[in-house]
């Protein structure tokens, strides 16, 4: 399906990349909930704060809850500050993601932040993932721990999506960059998407493969959202004209989005906090997917604490290393 993009998208993309290349603090406009979103499901399990800028989503035995952007977007920068539920959160999944599954049911695209709860005393884990053109048979997951407790306070989670790359950020630190390659073909997300946020029961898989399930004794589980940024090319899916966003993004003047300083921080984060990458999962992929660029040091580090998944051999508990955890953001600073 050929779609049309609003003329304002041209200016949105140019201003977006001007902010990114400047290296200064982002000053993208923060909108109220009603300006950009509408309730998806959950009845009164979605509560908008009286100032209109904060939203609470909750999960109880009756239902989860969620919201969705009012517009479809084709590329841009999308962000929210999120505070996750505390205490025992096994089986609870909070998701902040882009998708067009309601329009392209057999060949949808997706860009995911997924927050996977845990048993008491264990920290939330973050998972990022992408699908393009319905390529769900190839999971492109990465998982990470964090340098802070995401249930203590609000932290910013952001997605930059362009024609050539996708970058995930936590508190303005890039944690993952997915560059479009020829080998990915249609597996790179390339169709307009809506932005979603949900909380739901993922007992069957979210914590230790479903070993620990949601315990509704601790319900309701409440996650809080604020500081909404929807800065992209809004799409009218009905009209059919050439996209001016495409023209803007094909310009050689547009930067990559990750500065040299940010790349150092990203490498540091991944060295300290990445716990899983699909590219090294030998149990799932005998040959890594074609877009993977194998880093030998990264491979050895992952193999050291999970030799079955990342080394293809037997598990030797004596060789498994537990990494120490710092809670200070300075650990990923220069």
GROMACS .gro file of C-alpha atoms in nm:
model
  334
    1UNK     CA    1   0.000   0.000   0.000
    2UNK     CA    2   0.138   0.341  -0.098
    3UNK     CA    3   0.075   0.611   0.158
    4UNK     CA    4   0.096   0.988   0.181
    5UNK     CA    5   0.279   1.197   0.438
    6UNK     CA    6   0.183   1.539   0.561
    7UNK     CA    7   0.399   1.825   0.426
    8UNK     CA    8   0.484   1.921   0.785
    9UNK     CA    9   0.683   1.599   0.808
   10UNK     CA   10   0.963   1.756   0.606
   11UNK     CA   11   1.024   2.022   0.871
   12UNK     CA   12   0.978   1.772   1.154
   13UNK     CA   13   1.255   1.549   1.027
   14UNK     CA   14   1.494   1.837   0.966
   15UNK     CA   15   1.437   1.976   1.316
   16UNK     CA   16   1.472   1.629   1.467
   17UNK     CA   17   1.815   1.569   1.322
   18UNK     CA   18   1.927   1.923   1.395
   19UNK     CA   19   1.864   1.849   1.762
   20UNK     CA   20   2.043   1.514   1.747
   21UNK     CA   21   2.355   1.643   1.573
   22UNK     CA   22   2.387   1.943   1.803
   23UNK     CA   23   2.494   1.720   2.092
   24UNK     CA   24   2.308   1.948   2.333
   25UNK     CA   25   2.024   1.856   2.566
   26UNK     CA   26   1.712   1.759   2.371
   27UNK     CA   27   1.443   2.026   2.371
   28UNK     CA   28   1.180   1.840   2.171
   29UNK     CA   29   0.824   1.941   2.265
   30UNK     CA   30   0.651   1.745   2.542
   31UNK     CA   31   0.282   1.692   2.480
   32UNK     CA   32  -0.012   1.607   2.702
   33UNK     CA   33  -0.170   1.264   2.686
   34UNK     CA   34  -0.483   1.388   2.508
   35UNK     CA   35  -0.277   1.569   2.242
   36UNK     CA   36  -0.116   1.252   2.117
   37UNK     CA   37  -0.276   0.939   2.258
   38UNK     CA   38  -0.602   0.757   2.318
   39UNK     CA   39  -0.693   0.463   2.540
   40UNK     CA   40  -0.645   0.121   2.383
   41UNK     CA   41  -0.794  -0.110   2.649
   42UNK     CA   42  -0.829  -0.153   3.023
   43UNK     CA   43  -1.131   0.063   3.118
   44UNK     CA   44  -1.054   0.235   3.450
   45UNK     CA   45  -0.713   0.064   3.472
   46UNK     CA   46  -0.592   0.364   3.271
   47UNK     CA   47  -0.592   0.687   3.473
   48UNK     CA   48  -0.488   1.025   3.336
   49UNK     CA   49  -0.343   1.259   3.600
   50UNK     CA   50  -0.531   1.584   3.654
   51UNK     CA   51  -0.252   1.783   3.485
   52UNK     CA   52  -0.304   1.577   3.168
   53UNK     CA   53   0.067   1.499   3.139
   54UNK     CA   54   0.094   1.179   3.344
   55UNK     CA   55  -0.080   0.845   3.291
   56UNK     CA   56  -0.102   0.539   3.515
   57UNK     CA   57  -0.152   0.194   3.363
   58UNK     CA   58  -0.237  -0.095   3.593
   59UNK     CA   59  -0.266  -0.472   3.578
   60UNK     CA   60  -0.498  -0.668   3.805
   61UNK     CA   61  -0.674  -1.005   3.790
   62UNK     CA   62  -0.941  -0.855   3.568
   63UNK     CA   63  -0.731  -0.690   3.295
   64UNK     CA   64  -0.419  -0.504   3.194
   65UNK     CA   65  -0.434  -0.169   3.017
   66UNK     CA   66  -0.277   0.034   2.741
   67UNK     CA   67  -0.286   0.337   2.513
   68UNK     CA   68  -0.200   0.410   2.149
   69UNK     CA   69  -0.100   0.718   1.950
   70UNK     CA   70  -0.373   0.895   1.757
   71UNK     CA   71  -0.152   0.911   1.447
   72UNK     CA   72   0.051   0.672   1.237
   73UNK     CA   73   0.414   0.780   1.200
   74UNK     CA   74   0.677   0.719   0.937
   75UNK     CA   75   1.016   0.775   1.105
   76UNK     CA   76   1.095   1.011   1.391
   77UNK     CA   77   1.190   1.032   1.758
   78UNK     CA   78   0.950   0.887   2.017
   79UNK     CA   79   0.999   0.902   2.392
   80UNK     CA   80   0.840   0.875   2.735
   81UNK     CA   81   0.954   0.877   3.096
   82UNK     CA   82   0.846   0.558   3.270
   83UNK     CA   83   0.838   0.439   3.632
   84UNK     CA   84   0.787   0.064   3.667
   85UNK     CA   85   0.604  -0.129   3.941
   86UNK     CA   86   0.807  -0.232   4.245
   87UNK     CA   87   0.826  -0.539   4.470
   88UNK     CA   88   0.737  -0.883   4.327
   89UNK     CA   89   0.680  -0.834   3.953
   90UNK     CA   90   0.737  -1.183   3.808
   91UNK     CA   91   0.540  -1.236   3.487
   92UNK     CA   92   0.451  -0.867   3.452
   93UNK     CA   93   0.535  -0.713   3.114
   94UNK     CA   94   0.538  -0.340   3.045
   95UNK     CA   95   0.584  -0.251   2.678
   96UNK     CA   96   0.662   0.077   2.501
   97UNK     CA   97   0.671   0.003   2.131
   98UNK     CA   98   0.583   0.084   1.772
   99UNK     CA   99   0.375  -0.148   1.555
  100UNK     CA  100   0.142  -0.163   1.255
  101UNK     CA  101  -0.001  -0.507   1.328
  102UNK     CA  102  -0.357  -0.377   1.319
  103UNK     CA  103  -0.310  -0.271   0.954
  104UNK     CA  104  -0.058  -0.524   0.819
  105UNK     CA  105  -0.163  -0.841   1.000
  106UNK     CA  106   0.048  -1.083   0.797
  107UNK     CA  107   0.356  -0.866   0.739
  108UNK     CA  108   0.368  -0.618   1.024
  109UNK     CA  109   0.666  -0.420   1.155
  110UNK     CA  110   0.760  -0.363   1.518
  111UNK     CA  111   1.017  -0.173   1.728
  112UNK     CA  112   1.000  -0.279   2.094
  113UNK     CA  113   1.106  -0.175   2.440
  114UNK     CA  114   0.985  -0.455   2.670
  115UNK     CA  115   1.033  -0.444   3.047
  116UNK     CA  116   1.032  -0.792   3.201
  117UNK     CA  117   0.946  -0.817   3.570
  118UNK     CA  118   1.116  -1.041   3.821
  119UNK     CA  119   1.092  -1.209   4.161
  120UNK     CA  120   1.155  -1.001   4.473
  121UNK     CA  121   1.519  -0.906   4.513
  122UNK     CA  122   1.591  -0.934   4.141
  123UNK     CA  123   1.593  -0.637   3.908
  124UNK     CA  124   1.370  -0.563   3.611
  125UNK     CA  125   1.524  -0.656   3.277
  126UNK     CA  126   1.489  -0.460   2.956
  127UNK     CA  127   1.447  -0.627   2.620
  128UNK     CA  128   1.465  -0.457   2.281
  129UNK     CA  129   1.348  -0.621   1.961
  130UNK     CA  130   1.260  -0.540   1.600
  131UNK     CA  131   1.054  -0.713   1.333
  132UNK     CA  132   1.011  -0.612   0.973
  133UNK     CA  133   0.762  -0.738   0.719
  134UNK     CA  134   0.628  -1.008   0.952
  135UNK     CA  135   0.972  -1.160   1.019
  136UNK     CA  136   0.864  -1.296   1.357
  137UNK     CA  137   1.039  -1.628   1.296
  138UNK     CA  138   1.368  -1.443   1.353
  139UNK     CA  139   1.373  -1.286   1.696
  140UNK     CA  140   1.615  -0.995   1.713
  141UNK     CA  141   1.608  -0.961   2.090
  142UNK     CA  142   1.870  -0.810   2.315
  143UNK     CA  143   1.836  -0.800   2.694
  144UNK     CA  144   2.005  -0.580   2.951
  145UNK     CA  145   2.026  -0.500   3.318
  146UNK     CA  146   2.048  -0.132   3.418
  147UNK     CA  147   2.263   0.094   3.633
  148UNK     CA  148   1.956   0.201   3.833
  149UNK     CA  149   1.634   0.055   3.974
  150UNK     CA  150   1.364   0.151   3.718
  151UNK     CA  151   1.093   0.121   3.984
  152UNK     CA  152   1.248   0.390   4.206
  153UNK     CA  153   1.185   0.686   3.979
  154UNK     CA  154   1.103   0.798   3.625
  155UNK     CA  155   1.360   0.734   3.351
  156UNK     CA  156   1.344   0.827   2.985
  157UNK     CA  157   1.318   0.557   2.716
  158UNK     CA  158   1.340   0.666   2.352
  159UNK     CA  159   1.331   0.528   1.999
  160UNK     CA  160   1.492   0.697   1.698
  161UNK     CA  161   1.368   0.546   1.371
  162UNK     CA  162   1.499   0.657   1.033
  163UNK     CA  163   1.520   0.504   0.689
  164UNK     CA  164   1.870   0.373   0.763
  165UNK     CA  165   1.879   0.290   1.134
  166UNK     CA  166   1.697   0.239   1.463
  167UNK     CA  167   1.851   0.354   1.791
  168UNK     CA  168   1.723   0.278   2.142
  169UNK     CA  169   1.806   0.521   2.426
  170UNK     CA  170   1.783   0.509   2.805
  171UNK     CA  171   1.817   0.851   2.969
  172UNK     CA  172   1.963   0.982   2.640
  173UNK     CA  173   2.234   0.713   2.641
  174UNK     CA  174   2.210   0.501   2.324
  175UNK     CA  175   2.205   0.134   2.420
  176UNK     CA  176   2.148  -0.028   2.080
  177UNK     CA  177   2.186   0.072   1.717
  178UNK     CA  178   2.037  -0.135   1.435
  179UNK     CA  179   2.162  -0.030   1.094
  180UNK     CA  180   1.969  -0.122   0.783
  181UNK     CA  181   2.164  -0.362   0.563
  182UNK     CA  182   2.100  -0.500   0.216
  183UNK     CA  183   2.088  -0.851   0.363
  184UNK     CA  184   1.796  -0.760   0.591
  185UNK     CA  185   1.578  -0.679   0.292
  186UNK     CA  186   1.221  -0.623   0.408
  187UNK     CA  187   1.307  -0.734   0.762
  188UNK     CA  188   1.390  -0.372   0.846
  189UNK     CA  189   1.076  -0.186   0.966
  190UNK     CA  190   0.968   0.024   0.669
  191UNK     CA  191   0.595   0.091   0.699
  192UNK     CA  192   0.414   0.357   0.907
  193UNK     CA  193   0.352   0.258   1.268
  194UNK     CA  194   0.158   0.367   1.575
  195UNK     CA  195   0.317   0.404   1.918
  196UNK     CA  196   0.181   0.188   2.201
  197UNK     CA  197   0.224   0.146   2.575
  198UNK     CA  198   0.079  -0.152   2.764
  199UNK     CA  199   0.100  -0.353   3.085
  200UNK     CA  200  -0.011  -0.715   3.071
  201UNK     CA  201   0.028  -1.068   3.210
  202UNK     CA  202   0.320  -1.246   3.046
  203UNK     CA  203   0.330  -1.536   3.293
  204UNK     CA  204   0.387  -1.797   3.022
  205UNK     CA  205   0.731  -1.664   2.925
  206UNK     CA  206   0.844  -1.338   3.087
  207UNK     CA  207   1.027  -1.465   3.399
  208UNK     CA  208   1.257  -1.767   3.369
  209UNK     CA  209   1.061  -1.900   3.074
  210UNK     CA  210   0.735  -1.900   3.269
  211UNK     CA  211   0.871  -2.061   3.587
  212UNK     CA  212   0.754  -1.761   3.792
  213UNK     CA  213   0.408  -1.629   3.718
  214UNK     CA  214   0.216  -1.315   3.809
  215UNK     CA  215   0.108  -1.328   4.174
  216UNK     CA  216  -0.205  -1.117   4.202
  217UNK     CA  217  -0.161  -1.096   4.578
  218UNK     CA  218   0.063  -0.800   4.493
  219UNK     CA  219  -0.183  -0.643   4.246
  220UNK     CA  220  -0.258  -0.390   4.122
  221UNK     CA  221   0.073  -0.350   3.940
  222UNK     CA  222   0.097   0.017   3.839
  223UNK     CA  223   0.334   0.169   3.586
  224UNK     CA  224   0.352   0.545   3.534
  225UNK     CA  225   0.421   0.743   3.215
  226UNK     CA  226   0.505   1.110   3.159
  227UNK     CA  227   0.710   1.344   2.933
  228UNK     CA  228   0.555   1.224   2.609
  229UNK     CA  229   0.741   1.306   2.287
  230UNK     CA  230   0.589   1.221   1.948
  231UNK     CA  231   0.823   1.391   1.702
  232UNK     CA  232   0.790   1.235   1.360
  233UNK     CA  233   0.616   1.231   1.025
  234UNK     CA  234   0.244   1.186   1.078
  235UNK     CA  235   0.092   0.979   0.800
  236UNK     CA  236  -0.244   0.990   0.627
  237UNK     CA  237  -0.288   0.625   0.521
  238UNK     CA  238  -0.571   0.699   0.280
  239UNK     CA  239  -0.420   0.942   0.027
  240UNK     CA  240  -0.147   0.817  -0.204
  241UNK     CA  241   0.133   1.060  -0.290
  242UNK     CA  242   0.515   1.064  -0.278
  243UNK     CA  243   0.655   1.116   0.071
  244UNK     CA  244   0.847   1.437   0.139
  245UNK     CA  245   0.994   1.264   0.446
  246UNK     CA  246   1.170   1.022   0.215
  247UNK     CA  247   1.314   1.312   0.017
  248UNK     CA  248   1.443   1.477   0.334
  249UNK     CA  249   1.597   1.160   0.473
  250UNK     CA  250   1.779   1.077   0.152
  251UNK     CA  251   1.986   1.393   0.186
  252UNK     CA  252   2.355   1.340   0.253
  253UNK     CA  253   2.341   1.625   0.505
  254UNK     CA  254   2.140   1.417   0.753
  255UNK     CA  255   2.364   1.280   1.035
  256UNK     CA  256   2.360   0.926   1.169
  257UNK     CA  257   2.218   1.032   1.507
  258UNK     CA  258   2.487   0.877   1.732
  259UNK     CA  259   2.776   1.110   1.806
  260UNK     CA  260   3.130   0.980   1.882
  261UNK     CA  261   3.081   1.058   2.251
  262UNK     CA  262   2.747   0.876   2.255
  263UNK     CA  263   2.906   0.578   2.082
  264UNK     CA  264   3.163   0.548   2.360
  265UNK     CA  265   2.883   0.551   2.617
  266UNK     CA  266   2.687   0.293   2.418
  267UNK     CA  267   2.986   0.059   2.397
  268UNK     CA  268   3.044   0.097   2.771
  269UNK     CA  269   2.680   0.021   2.848
  270UNK     CA  270   2.677  -0.288   2.630
  271UNK     CA  271   2.998  -0.419   2.784
  272UNK     CA  272   2.865  -0.381   3.137
  273UNK     CA  273   2.494  -0.449   3.108
  274UNK     CA  274   2.401  -0.653   2.802
  275UNK     CA  275   2.308  -1.007   2.907
  276UNK     CA  276   2.167  -1.152   2.584
  277UNK     CA  277   2.199  -1.093   2.209
  278UNK     CA  278   2.031  -1.300   1.940
  279UNK     CA  279   2.341  -1.271   1.723
  280UNK     CA  280   2.535  -1.498   1.960
  281UNK     CA  281   2.258  -1.743   2.047
  282UNK     CA  282   2.395  -2.068   1.907
  283UNK     CA  283   2.105  -2.267   2.052
  284UNK     CA  284   1.863  -2.079   1.824
  285UNK     CA  285   2.080  -1.996   1.525
  286UNK     CA  286   2.350  -2.232   1.403
  287UNK     CA  287   2.450  -1.953   1.167
  288UNK     CA  288   2.394  -1.594   1.288
  289UNK     CA  289   2.133  -1.396   1.092
  290UNK     CA  290   2.290  -1.219   0.797
  291UNK     CA  291   2.281  -0.868   0.944
  292UNK     CA  292   2.481  -0.967   1.254
  293UNK     CA  293   2.832  -0.829   1.294
  294UNK     CA  294   3.011  -1.061   1.536
  295UNK     CA  295   3.237  -0.900   1.795
  296UNK     CA  296   3.476  -1.161   1.936
  297UNK     CA  297   3.512  -0.986   2.273
  298UNK     CA  298   3.134  -0.957   2.306
  299UNK     CA  299   3.099  -1.324   2.214
  300UNK     CA  300   3.347  -1.436   2.479
  301UNK     CA  301   3.190  -1.219   2.749
  302UNK     CA  302   2.841  -1.361   2.687
  303UNK     CA  303   2.976  -1.715   2.665
  304UNK     CA  304   3.142  -1.675   3.007
  305UNK     CA  305   2.813  -1.659   3.196
  306UNK     CA  306   2.596  -1.878   2.970
  307UNK     CA  307   2.807  -2.130   2.777
  308UNK     CA  308   2.504  -2.336   2.670
  309UNK     CA  309   2.333  -2.048   2.489
  310UNK     CA  310   2.638  -1.866   2.363
  311UNK     CA  311   2.901  -2.136   2.339
  312UNK     CA  312   2.709  -2.437   2.215
  313UNK     CA  313   2.859  -2.655   2.489
  314UNK     CA  314   2.768  -2.802   2.826
  315UNK     CA  315   2.703  -2.576   3.124
  316UNK     CA  316   2.986  -2.561   3.379
  317UNK     CA  317   2.860  -2.382   3.685
  318UNK     CA  318   3.209  -2.319   3.815
  319UNK     CA  319   3.290  -2.105   3.514
  320UNK     CA  320   2.981  -1.891   3.535
  321UNK     CA  321   3.051  -1.536   3.644
  322UNK     CA  322   2.813  -1.310   3.825
  323UNK     CA  323   2.883  -0.949   3.741
  324UNK     CA  324   2.871  -0.682   4.006
  325UNK     CA  325   2.614  -0.411   3.962
  326UNK     CA  326   2.660  -0.039   4.012
  327UNK     CA  327   2.367   0.195   4.045
  328UNK     CA  328   2.553   0.505   3.933
  329UNK     CA  329   2.508   0.657   3.587
  330UNK     CA  330   2.869   0.776   3.605
  331UNK     CA  331   2.966   0.419   3.519
  332UNK     CA  332   2.866   0.484   3.160
  333UNK     CA  333   3.002   0.836   3.144
  334UNK     CA  334   3.338   0.954   3.020
   0.00000   0.00000   0.00000
